[in-house]
Coordinates of C-alpha atoms and ligand atoms in Angstrom, one line a residue:
M1 CA -8.3 12.0 23.7
T2 CA -11.7 10.4 23.3
L3 CA -10.1 7.1 24.0
E4 CA -8.6 8.5 27.2
K5 CA -12.0 9.7 28.2
S6 CA -13.7 6.3 27.5
F7 CA -10.9 4.2 29.1
Q8 CA -9.7 6.4 32.0
V9 CA -7.8 3.4 33.5
W10 CA -5.6 3.1 30.4
K11 CA -4.9 6.8 30.2
K12 CA -1.1 6.7 30.9
N13 CA -0.6 3.7 28.6
I14 CA -2.0 5.3 25.5
A15 CA 0.6 6.8 23.1
G16 CA 0.6 7.7 19.5
E17 CA 2.2 9.6 16.7
E18 CA 0.5 13.0 16.8
S19 CA 0.9 15.7 19.5
N20 CA -2.0 17.6 21.0
T21 CA 0.1 20.7 21.7
F22 CA 0.0 23.5 19.2
T23 CA 1.7 26.8 19.0
N24 CA -0.2 29.8 17.6
E25 CA 1.1 32.8 15.7
L26 CA 1.7 34.6 19.0
G27 CA 4.0 31.8 20.2
E28 CA 1.4 30.6 22.8
K29 CA 1.2 26.9 23.5
I30 CA -2.3 25.5 23.3
V31 CA -3.1 22.0 24.5
V32 CA -6.0 20.6 22.6
Q33 CA -8.1 18.3 24.8
I34 CA -11.7 17.2 25.4
C35 CA -13.2 19.6 27.9
Q36 CA -16.1 19.0 30.3
T37 CA -18.7 20.3 27.8
E38 CA -19.0 20.4 24.0
E39 CA -19.1 24.2 24.1
E40 CA -15.8 24.4 26.0
T41 CA -14.2 22.0 23.6
A42 CA -15.5 24.0 20.6
K43 CA -14.0 27.2 22.0
L44 CA -10.7 25.6 22.6
L45 CA -10.6 24.1 19.1
Q46 CA -11.5 27.5 17.5
T47 CA -8.2 28.8 18.9
V48 CA -6.2 26.4 16.7
L49 CA -8.5 26.5 13.7
D50 CA -8.0 30.1 12.6
N51 CA -11.1 31.0 14.5
N52 CA -13.3 28.8 12.2
E53 CA -16.3 28.5 14.5
A54 CA -18.3 26.1 12.2
A55 CA -15.4 23.7 11.9
A56 CA -14.7 23.9 15.7
K57 CA -18.3 23.2 16.5
A58 CA -18.5 20.3 14.1
L59 CA -15.4 18.7 15.5
A60 CA -16.5 19.2 19.1
R61 CA -19.9 17.6 18.3
A62 CA -18.1 14.6 16.9
A63 CA -15.7 14.3 19.9
H64 CA -18.5 14.5 22.5
Q65 CA -20.7 12.0 20.6
D66 CA -21.8 9.0 22.5
V67 CA -20.4 6.0 20.5
E68 CA -22.3 2.8 20.5
L69 CA -19.6 0.3 21.5
S70 CA -21.6 -3.0 21.3
V71 CA -20.2 -5.6 18.9
P72 CA -22.2 -8.8 19.4
T73 CA -19.3 -11.2 18.7
V74 CA -17.1 -9.5 21.2
D75 CA -19.7 -8.8 23.9
N76 CA -19.6 -12.4 25.1
V77 CA -15.8 -12.5 25.3
I78 CA -14.3 -12.2 28.7
L79 CA -10.6 -11.2 28.9
N80 CA -9.0 -11.1 32.3
I81 CA -6.0 -8.8 31.7
P82 CA -5.0 -6.3 34.3
H83 CA -5.2 -2.7 33.0
S84 CA -1.6 -2.1 33.9
K85 CA -0.6 -4.8 31.4
I86 CA -2.3 -3.1 28.5
G87 CA -0.7 -0.5 26.2
M88 CA -2.1 1.3 23.2
W89 CA -0.6 2.7 20.0
V90 CA -2.7 5.2 18.1
D91 CA -2.2 6.8 14.7
P92 CA -5.1 9.2 14.4
I93 CA -4.3 9.6 10.7
D94 CA -2.0 7.5 8.6
S95 CA -1.2 8.5 5.0
T96 CA -1.4 12.1 6.0
Y97 CA 0.0 13.2 2.7
Q98 CA -2.8 11.5 0.8
Y99 CA -5.3 13.0 3.2
I100 CA -4.0 16.5 2.5
K101 CA -3.9 16.0 -1.2
G102 CA -7.5 14.6 -1.1
S103 CA -7.6 12.9 -4.4
A104 CA -11.0 11.2 -4.9
D105 CA -10.7 10.0 -8.4
I106 CA -7.9 7.4 -8.3
K107 CA -8.8 4.1 -9.9
A108 CA -7.9 0.8 -8.1
C109 CA -5.8 -1.8 -9.8
N110 CA -6.7 -5.3 -8.7
G111 CA -8.6 -3.7 -5.8
I112 CA -5.6 -1.8 -4.6
Y113 CA -5.3 2.0 -4.6
S114 CA -1.8 3.2 -5.2
K115 CA -2.7 6.6 -3.8
G116 CA -5.7 8.7 -2.9
L117 CA -8.1 9.1 0.0
Q118 CA -8.7 5.4 0.1
C119 CA -5.2 4.9 1.5
V120 CA -6.0 7.0 4.6
T121 CA -6.5 5.0 7.8
I122 CA -7.0 5.5 11.5
L123 CA -5.2 2.9 13.5
I124 CA -5.7 1.8 17.1
G125 CA -3.7 -1.1 18.4
V126 CA -3.6 -2.7 21.8
F127 CA -0.6 -4.7 23.1
L128 CA 0.6 -6.4 26.2
T129 CA 3.2 -4.4 28.1
D130 CA 5.1 -7.4 29.3
T131 CA 5.4 -9.5 26.1
G132 CA 5.0 -6.5 23.7
L133 CA 2.7 -8.6 21.5
P134 CA -0.4 -7.1 19.9
I135 CA -3.8 -8.4 21.1
M136 CA -6.4 -6.1 19.6
G137 CA -6.6 -3.8 16.6
V138 CA -9.1 -1.5 15.0
I139 CA -8.6 0.0 11.5
N140 CA -11.0 2.6 10.2
Q141 CA -10.8 3.5 6.5
P142 CA -12.8 6.7 6.5
F143 CA -12.8 7.1 2.7
A144 CA -13.4 3.5 1.7
T145 CA -16.2 4.0 -0.9
R146 CA -18.0 7.0 -2.4
D147 CA -21.6 7.2 -3.3
K148 CA -21.8 8.2 -7.0
D149 CA -24.9 10.2 -6.6
T150 CA -24.5 12.0 -3.2
L151 CA -20.6 12.0 -3.4
R152 CA -20.6 11.2 0.3
W153 CA -17.9 8.9 1.5
K154 CA -18.6 5.7 3.5
S155 CA -16.1 4.3 6.0
H156 CA -15.1 0.7 6.5
L157 CA -14.2 -0.6 10.0
Y158 CA -12.1 -3.7 10.6
W159 CA -11.2 -5.2 14.0
G160 CA -9.4 -8.2 15.3
L161 CA -8.8 -9.8 18.7
S162 CA -6.0 -12.3 19.3
Y163 CA -5.3 -13.3 22.9
M164 CA -4.4 -16.8 24.1
D165 CA -6.7 -19.2 22.3
I166 CA -9.2 -16.4 21.3
N167 CA -8.9 -15.4 17.7
I168 CA -11.8 -13.4 16.3
C169 CA -12.1 -10.6 13.8
S170 CA -14.7 -8.6 11.8
L171 CA -13.8 -10.4 8.5
D172 CA -15.6 -13.4 7.3
V173 CA -13.0 -16.1 6.9
S174 CA -14.0 -19.2 5.0
A175 CA -12.8 -22.7 6.0
S176 CA -10.0 -22.6 3.5
G177 CA -8.6 -19.5 5.0
G178 CA -9.8 -17.2 2.3
I179 CA -11.9 -14.2 3.1
K180 CA -15.5 -14.4 2.0
D181 CA -16.6 -11.5 0.1
K182 CA -17.4 -8.9 2.8
T183 CA -15.0 -6.6 1.2
N184 CA -15.2 -7.4 -2.5
C185 CA -11.9 -9.2 -2.6
S186 CA -11.1 -12.7 -3.5
S187 CA -8.3 -14.8 -2.0
E188 CA -7.1 -18.3 -2.3
N189 CA -5.0 -19.6 0.5
G190 CA -5.0 -23.4 0.1
G191 CA -1.6 -25.2 -0.3
A192 CA 1.8 -24.6 1.2
A193 CA 3.5 -23.5 -2.0
K194 CA 1.7 -21.4 -4.5
N195 CA 2.8 -20.9 -8.1
S196 CA 2.7 -17.2 -7.8
Y197 CA 2.8 -14.7 -5.0
S198 CA 1.5 -11.1 -4.8
A199 CA 3.0 -8.4 -2.6
V200 CA 2.6 -4.7 -1.9
T201 CA 5.4 -2.3 -1.0
S202 CA 6.3 1.3 -0.7
S203 CA 7.6 3.5 -3.6
A204 CA 10.4 4.3 -1.1
E205 CA 11.7 0.7 -1.2
T206 CA 15.3 0.1 -2.2
K207 CA 16.5 -1.1 -5.6
D208 CA 17.7 -4.6 -4.5
I209 CA 14.6 -5.4 -2.6
L210 CA 12.4 -4.2 -5.5
S211 CA 14.4 -6.3 -7.9
S212 CA 13.9 -9.5 -5.9
L213 CA 10.2 -8.7 -5.3
S214 CA 9.5 -8.2 -8.9
T215 CA 11.3 -11.4 -9.9
V216 CA 9.2 -13.3 -7.4
C217 CA 5.9 -11.6 -7.9
G218 CA 6.1 -10.3 -11.5
D219 CA 2.9 -8.3 -12.4
N220 CA 1.6 -9.1 -8.9
L221 CA 3.9 -6.6 -7.2
H222 CA 1.9 -3.5 -6.3
F223 CA 2.7 -0.1 -4.8
A224 CA 0.5 1.7 -2.4
A225 CA 0.7 4.7 -0.1
G226 CA 0.3 4.4 3.7
A227 CA 1.8 1.7 5.9
G228 CA -1.7 1.1 7.5
Y229 CA -3.3 0.8 4.1
K230 CA -0.7 -1.6 2.8
C231 CA -1.3 -3.8 5.9
L232 CA -5.0 -3.6 5.2
C233 CA -4.4 -4.9 1.7
V234 CA -2.8 -8.0 3.3
I235 CA -5.7 -8.3 5.8
L236 CA -8.2 -8.2 3.0
G237 CA -6.3 -10.8 0.9
L238 CA -5.7 -8.4 -1.9
V239 CA -2.1 -9.4 -1.7
D240 CA -0.2 -12.1 0.1
F241 CA 2.5 -10.0 1.6
Y242 CA 3.6 -6.5 2.5
V243 CA 7.4 -6.3 2.4
F244 CA 9.4 -3.2 3.4
S245 CA 13.0 -3.0 4.4
E246 CA 13.4 0.6 5.5
D247 CA 13.1 2.0 9.1
T248 CA 10.4 4.5 8.3
T249 CA 7.3 2.7 9.7
F250 CA 6.5 3.0 13.4
K251 CA 4.8 1.1 16.2
W252 CA 1.6 3.1 15.8
D253 CA 1.5 2.1 12.0
C254 CA 1.6 -1.6 12.7
C255 CA 0.1 -2.5 16.1
A256 CA -3.5 -2.5 15.0
P257 CA -3.1 -4.4 11.7
H258 CA -0.7 -6.8 13.4
A259 CA -3.4 -7.8 15.9
I260 CA -5.9 -8.3 13.1
L261 CA -3.4 -10.4 11.1
K262 CA -2.6 -12.5 14.2
S263 CA -6.3 -13.2 14.6
L264 CA -6.4 -14.5 11.0
G265 CA -3.3 -16.7 11.5
G266 CA -0.7 -14.3 10.2
G267 CA 1.3 -11.5 11.6
I268 CA 4.0 -8.9 11.1
L269 CA 7.6 -10.0 11.4
D270 CA 10.9 -8.1 11.7
L271 CA 12.3 -8.5 8.2
S272 CA 16.0 -8.1 9.1
K273 CA 15.8 -10.8 11.8
Y274 CA 13.9 -13.1 9.4
M275 CA 16.5 -12.6 6.7
E276 CA 19.3 -13.2 9.2
S277 CA 17.8 -16.5 10.1
I278 CA 17.6 -17.6 6.5
R279 CA 21.2 -16.5 5.9
K280 CA 22.4 -18.4 8.9
R281 CA 20.1 -21.3 8.1
K282 CA 18.8 -20.9 11.7
I283 CA 15.4 -22.2 12.6
F284 CA 13.3 -20.0 14.8
S285 CA 11.6 -21.6 17.8
E286 CA 9.2 -18.6 17.4
R287 CA 8.7 -16.2 14.5
P288 CA 10.4 -12.8 15.1
H289 CA 7.1 -10.9 15.5
L290 CA 7.4 -7.1 15.8
V291 CA 7.0 -6.1 19.5
Y292 CA 5.5 -2.8 20.7
N293 CA 7.0 -2.3 24.2
V294 CA 10.7 -1.7 23.6
P295 CA 12.2 1.6 22.3
V296 CA 15.1 1.5 19.9
D297 CA 18.4 1.7 21.8
G298 CA 20.0 5.1 21.6
A299 CA 17.2 6.7 19.5
V300 CA 15.3 9.8 20.4
G301 CA 11.9 11.2 19.6
A302 CA 9.7 9.3 17.1
D303 CA 12.7 7.2 16.1
M304 CA 12.5 5.4 19.4
W305 CA 9.5 3.7 18.1
A306 CA 10.6 3.0 14.5
N307 CA 10.4 -0.6 13.1
V308 CA 14.1 -0.7 12.6
G309 CA 15.1 -3.5 10.1
G310 CA 11.8 -3.4 8.2
L311 CA 8.9 -5.7 8.2
V312 CA 7.0 -8.4 6.4
A313 CA 3.2 -8.7 6.9
Y314 CA 1.5 -11.9 6.1
R315 CA -1.9 -13.5 6.4
S316 CA -1.1 -17.1 5.8
D317 CA 1.5 -18.9 7.8
K318 CA 1.6 -21.7 5.1
H319 CA 3.0 -19.6 2.3
L320 CA 5.4 -17.4 4.3
E321 CA 8.5 -19.7 4.4
H322 CA 8.3 -20.6 0.7
F323 CA 7.9 -17.0 -0.3
M324 CA 10.7 -15.7 1.9
D325 CA 13.1 -18.4 0.6
L326 CA 12.3 -17.3 -3.0
F327 CA 12.6 -13.7 -2.1
F328 CA 16.0 -14.3 -0.3
K329 CA 17.4 -16.3 -3.2
K330 CA 16.5 -13.6 -5.8
L331 CA 18.1 -10.8 -3.9
P332 CA 21.1 -9.4 -5.9
L333 CA 24.4 -10.3 -4.2
Q334 CA 23.0 -13.4 -2.6
S335 CA 25.1 -15.6 -4.9
E336 CA 28.2 -13.7 -3.8
L337 CA 27.4 -14.3 -0.2
H338 CA 27.5 -18.0 -0.5
Ligands
2IP401 C1 3.5 7.3 7.2 C2 2.6 6.9 6.1 C3 3.5 6.8 4.9 C4 4.4 5.6 5.0 C5 5.3 5.9 6.3 C6 4.4 6.1 7.5 O1 2.7 7.7 8.3 O2 2.0 5.7 6.3 O3 2.6 6.6 3.8 O4 5.3 5.6 3.9 O5 6.0 4.7 6.5 O6 5.2 6.4 8.6 P1 4.9 4.8 2.6 O7 3.6 5.3 2.0 O8 6.1 5.0 1.7 O9 4.8 3.4 3.0 P2 2.0 9.1 8.5 O10 1.2 9.4 7.2 O11 1.2 8.9 9.7 O12 3.1 10.1 8.7
CA402 CA1 1.6 6.6 10.3
CA403 CA1 0.1 9.7 11.5

C-alpha cells in the first residue's frame, strides 16, 4: 500500500501474496488501506486489530512515515523504462510461520539459521512485463541481528539492480566474485569446478532429491525455513545453491532475490527445464530463468503464480553446470533411465 502511494503510476502493476481485505466477526468486509491522514489510517486499522488502539497508532505512524529513498550508488543511474512495462511482486512477509512462532534463540550453523526470526524476510521484486525477467530487488531481513544488551533487533537491507549492462547491488563483491565481509560471510568463487559444493533446501524436499543433494554436498547440505531466506543464503555466499523441486514457492518469493542474484552474475532457474535439458543432452541458447509475467496454465488463485517444476538459485555461473551434472548423475533411478 505504501508502495502504491509512492509509485502511483505503477499502482495497477503491483501484486503480491497477501490480501488487504479482512472480514470481522460480524461478517463485514474491511479493506485496509493507507488513508489521507495518519489518524484515519489508525482508526481503520483499529477495526481489524481487535480495537487495539496502541498497535493501530504505531502501525499507522510507520505507514505514514516519510522514507528517505536516496541511495548514492543508484541516484546517478538513469533507466528509461516506460512505467507500463514494469511489474512488481511483493511478499510483505515471507516465513510467516517463523514470524508467528517468534523464536529468538536459534543458533546459526555455518552462518545459516534453520529456523527462527532470522528466516523472516520482506520481498519486493520488479520485473519487465514483456520479457518477464526481474530487474530490481529489495530484501529486508527485519530480525537480522539482536543487540545482547537492549534485546532490540536490527534489520539488514539488501538490493540489486540488473538491467541491460547495468549490474549493481548493495553487496560488496570482490574481484574474484566473492563477497567481502559486509555480512560476516566468506565465500570462494574462483575456478569452474570446485571440490565440494554447498546447498540449502527445504525440509519439504522429496527423498530422491535429498539423497542426491546429500551425496553431492555431504555435510554442506543445509536446511532453512523461508524461500526468501534460502535465496538470501545464496546471495550472501553462505551456500552455493538453493535447490527445490516442489511447486510450493511463488513468484513473490523469488522475484526480488532473483534480481539481486542476476546483478551478481547468477540467477534462479526452472529446475525441471534444466533437468530436462541435461536428460536430453540439449544445450540451452539461454538459461531457463524463472519468469514473472506468465500465469500457470489452468491454475486458479495463488497457484497461478507458483514456480511449477521447482527452482535452482545460484550466484556463480561458473559452478552451475558442474554442480548440476553431479546432482543429476546422483539422482536415484538415473542409471535406469540410460
Ligand atoms: C512460504 C515460506 C515457506 C516456504 C514456502 C513459501 O511463504 O517461504 O517457508 O516453504 O515455499 O511459499 P519452505 O520453508 O519449506 O521453503 P509464506 O511464509 O509467505 O507463506
Ligand atoms: Ca512467501
Ligand atoms: Ca507471505
